[in-house]
Coordinates of C-alpha atoms in Angstrom, one line a residue:
X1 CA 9.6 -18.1 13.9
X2 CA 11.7 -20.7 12.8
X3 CA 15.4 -18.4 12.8
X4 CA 16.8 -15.7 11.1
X5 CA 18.5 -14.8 7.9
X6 CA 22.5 -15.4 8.0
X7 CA 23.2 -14.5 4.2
X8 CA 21.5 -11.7 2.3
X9 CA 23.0 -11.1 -1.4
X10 CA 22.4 -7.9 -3.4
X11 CA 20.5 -8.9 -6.3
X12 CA 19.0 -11.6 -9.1
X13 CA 18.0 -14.8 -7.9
X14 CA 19.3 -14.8 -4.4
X15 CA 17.9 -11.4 -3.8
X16 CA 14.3 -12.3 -4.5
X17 CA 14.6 -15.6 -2.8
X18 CA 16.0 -14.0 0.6
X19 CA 13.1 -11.8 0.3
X20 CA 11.1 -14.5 -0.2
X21 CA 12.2 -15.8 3.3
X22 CA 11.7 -12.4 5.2
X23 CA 8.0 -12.9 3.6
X24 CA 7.4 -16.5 5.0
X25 CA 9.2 -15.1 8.1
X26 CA 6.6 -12.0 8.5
X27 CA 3.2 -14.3 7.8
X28 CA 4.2 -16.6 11.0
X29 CA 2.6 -16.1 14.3
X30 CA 4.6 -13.3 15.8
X31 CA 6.0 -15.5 19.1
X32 CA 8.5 -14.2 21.5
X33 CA 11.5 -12.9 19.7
X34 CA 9.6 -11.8 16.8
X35 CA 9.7 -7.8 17.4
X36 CA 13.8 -8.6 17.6
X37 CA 13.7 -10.4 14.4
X38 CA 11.3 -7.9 12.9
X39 CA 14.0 -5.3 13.5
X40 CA 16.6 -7.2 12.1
X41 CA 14.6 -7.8 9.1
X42 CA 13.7 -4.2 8.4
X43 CA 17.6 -2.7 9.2
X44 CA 18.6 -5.6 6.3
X45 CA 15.8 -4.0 3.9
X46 CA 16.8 -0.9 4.3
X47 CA 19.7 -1.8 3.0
X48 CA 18.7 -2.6 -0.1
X49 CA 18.1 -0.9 -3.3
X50 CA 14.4 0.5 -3.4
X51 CA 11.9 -1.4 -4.7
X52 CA 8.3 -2.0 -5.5
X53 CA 9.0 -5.4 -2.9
X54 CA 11.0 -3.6 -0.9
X55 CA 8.9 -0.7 -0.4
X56 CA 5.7 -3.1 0.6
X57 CA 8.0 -5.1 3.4
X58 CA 8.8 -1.4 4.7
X59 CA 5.4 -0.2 4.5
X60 CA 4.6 -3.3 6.6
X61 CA 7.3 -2.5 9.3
X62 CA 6.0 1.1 9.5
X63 CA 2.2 -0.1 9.5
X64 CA 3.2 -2.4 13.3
X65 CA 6.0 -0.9 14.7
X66 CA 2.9 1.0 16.8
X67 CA 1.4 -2.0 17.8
X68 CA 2.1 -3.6 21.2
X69 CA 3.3 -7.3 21.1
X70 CA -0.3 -8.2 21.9
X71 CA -1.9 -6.3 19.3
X72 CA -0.1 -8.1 16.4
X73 CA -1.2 -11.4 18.5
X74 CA -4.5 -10.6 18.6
X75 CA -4.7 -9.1 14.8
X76 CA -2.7 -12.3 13.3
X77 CA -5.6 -14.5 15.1
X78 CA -8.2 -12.4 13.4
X79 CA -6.8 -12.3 10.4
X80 CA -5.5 -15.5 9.7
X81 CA -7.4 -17.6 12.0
X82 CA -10.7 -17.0 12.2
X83 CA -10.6 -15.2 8.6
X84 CA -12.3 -18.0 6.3
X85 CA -11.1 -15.6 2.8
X86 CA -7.7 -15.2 4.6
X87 CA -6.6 -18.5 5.6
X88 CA -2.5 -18.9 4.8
X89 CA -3.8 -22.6 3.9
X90 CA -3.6 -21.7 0.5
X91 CA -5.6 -25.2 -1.3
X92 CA -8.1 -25.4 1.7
X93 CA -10.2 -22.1 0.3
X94 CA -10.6 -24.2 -2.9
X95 CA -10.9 -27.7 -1.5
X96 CA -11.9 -27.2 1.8
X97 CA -11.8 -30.7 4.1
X98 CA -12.8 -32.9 1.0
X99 CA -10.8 -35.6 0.6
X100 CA -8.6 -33.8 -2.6
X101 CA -6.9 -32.0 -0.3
X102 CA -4.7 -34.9 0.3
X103 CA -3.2 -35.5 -2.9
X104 CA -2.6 -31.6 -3.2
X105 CA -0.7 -31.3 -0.1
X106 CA 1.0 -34.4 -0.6
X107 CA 2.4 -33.1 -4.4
X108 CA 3.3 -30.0 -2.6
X109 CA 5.3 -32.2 0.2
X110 CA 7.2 -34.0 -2.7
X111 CA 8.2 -31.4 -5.2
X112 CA 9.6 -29.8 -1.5
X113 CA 11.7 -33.3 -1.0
X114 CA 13.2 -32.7 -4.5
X115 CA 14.2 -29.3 -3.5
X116 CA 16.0 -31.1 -0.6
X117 CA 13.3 -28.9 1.6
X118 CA 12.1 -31.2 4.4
X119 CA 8.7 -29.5 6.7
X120 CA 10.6 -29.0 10.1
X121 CA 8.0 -29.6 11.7
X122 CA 5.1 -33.1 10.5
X123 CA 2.3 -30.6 12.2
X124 CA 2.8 -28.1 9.3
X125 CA 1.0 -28.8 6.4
X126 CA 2.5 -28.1 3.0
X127 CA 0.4 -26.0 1.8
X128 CA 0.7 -23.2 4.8
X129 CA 2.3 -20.0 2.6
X130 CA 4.8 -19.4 4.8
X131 CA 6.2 -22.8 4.2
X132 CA 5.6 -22.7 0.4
X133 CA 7.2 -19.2 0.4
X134 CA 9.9 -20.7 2.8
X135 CA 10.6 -23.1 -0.3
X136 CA 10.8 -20.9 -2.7
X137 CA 13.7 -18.7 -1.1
X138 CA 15.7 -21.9 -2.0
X139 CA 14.9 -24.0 -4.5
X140 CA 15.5 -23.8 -8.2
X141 CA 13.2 -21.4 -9.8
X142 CA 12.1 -23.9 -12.5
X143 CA 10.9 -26.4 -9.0
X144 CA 9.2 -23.2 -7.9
X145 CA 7.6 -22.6 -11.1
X146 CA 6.1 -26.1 -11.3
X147 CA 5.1 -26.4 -7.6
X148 CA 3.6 -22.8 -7.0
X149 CA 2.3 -21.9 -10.0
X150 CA -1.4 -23.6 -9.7
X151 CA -1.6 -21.9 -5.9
X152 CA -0.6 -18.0 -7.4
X153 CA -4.3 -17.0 -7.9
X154 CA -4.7 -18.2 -4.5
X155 CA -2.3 -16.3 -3.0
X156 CA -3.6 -12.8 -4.9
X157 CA -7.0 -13.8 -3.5
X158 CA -5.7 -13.6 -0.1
X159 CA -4.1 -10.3 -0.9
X160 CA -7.3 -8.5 -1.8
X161 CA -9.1 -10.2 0.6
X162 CA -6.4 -8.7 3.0
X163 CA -6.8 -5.2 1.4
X164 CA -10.7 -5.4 1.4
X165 CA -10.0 -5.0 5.0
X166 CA -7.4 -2.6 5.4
X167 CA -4.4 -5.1 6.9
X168 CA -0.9 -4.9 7.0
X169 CA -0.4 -8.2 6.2
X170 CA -1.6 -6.8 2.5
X171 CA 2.0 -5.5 2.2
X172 CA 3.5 -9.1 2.2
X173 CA 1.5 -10.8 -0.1
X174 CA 2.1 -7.9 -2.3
X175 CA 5.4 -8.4 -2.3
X176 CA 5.5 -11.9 -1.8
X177 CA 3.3 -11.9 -5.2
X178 CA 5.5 -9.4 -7.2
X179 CA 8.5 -11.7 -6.5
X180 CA 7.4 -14.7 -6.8
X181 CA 6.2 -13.6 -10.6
X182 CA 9.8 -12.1 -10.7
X183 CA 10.9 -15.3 -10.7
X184 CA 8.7 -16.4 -13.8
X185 CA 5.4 -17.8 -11.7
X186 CA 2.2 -16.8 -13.2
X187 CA -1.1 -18.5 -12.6
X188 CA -2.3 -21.5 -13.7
X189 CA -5.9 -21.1 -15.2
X190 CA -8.0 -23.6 -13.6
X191 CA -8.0 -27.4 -15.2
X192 CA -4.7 -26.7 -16.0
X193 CA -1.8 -29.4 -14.3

């Protein structure tokens, strides 16, 4: 996990975007320190005014507080990595290894640069949600609108293949989802730039 939250407004703009950022936060591999920050995460929810997103992230919290350390390991493996309909690389389900991957993740990786968002990290690819969601709890929601829009059916796609199978991880897309439309993304039809 790359850190925790240090601000947390109450509502508008900066309220969907810090939620944004306990969503990317939540779909990363849950390494040591992660049931600390999970706690953390879920005190600062409750704190908030009830919600359809905020209800999800809760339901999520609730749905592997039970789970040993190991268990949410061993379920983020299976779910992410060796799930080929729930892969967090959003383009690759579409474009696979061909060679258009490329310029997608490389548009991705400069509409972040105009954000001022910089990968921390040159083994993350651009198009991992929880970086694209980490973008969107801080740039301008026009920026967001332009650079996530295209990926939004994607992301739902995930979701239900998520739900199909009865994972928790279905609570943060939902949510994820919900806010990012919140903040005016709706799917691109295919063909559409």
């Amino acid at each position: 996990m790359r850190g925790i939250l240090w601000g947390w407004t109450l509502m508008g703009v900066g309220y969907i975007q810090d939620l944004l950022l306990v969503c990317s936060r939540l779909l990363e591999y849950p390494t040591q320190g992660f049931r600390q920050e999970l706690e953390e995460y879920h005190q600062a929810i409750e704190g908030y005014e009830p919600s359809d997103e905020t209800k999800d992230l809760l339901e999520f919290f609730k749905a592997v507080e039970a789970k040993t350390d190991e268990e949410l390991c061993a379920a983020y493996v299976q779910t992410f990595d060796f799930g080929k309909k729930t892969n967090l690389y959003i383009t690759y389900a579409e474009l696979g290894e061909e060679r258009e991957r490329g310029p997608a993740l490389l548009e991705l990786k400069q509409n972040y640069a105009k954000a001022g968002y910089f990968l921390l990290d040159d083994n993350e690819l651009s198009d991992y949600l929880p970086v694209m969601l980490e973008f969107c709890s801080m740039a301008n929601p026009e920026l967001i609108k332009q650079t996530v829009a295209k990926y939004l059916s994607a992301i739902i796609v995930v979701r239900d293949e998520l739900l199909k199978v009865e994972s928790p991880y279905t609570h943060i897309l939902s949510a994820a989802i919900v806010l990012l439309q919140e903040l005016g993304v709706g799917a691109m039809e295919k063909g559409v730039n």
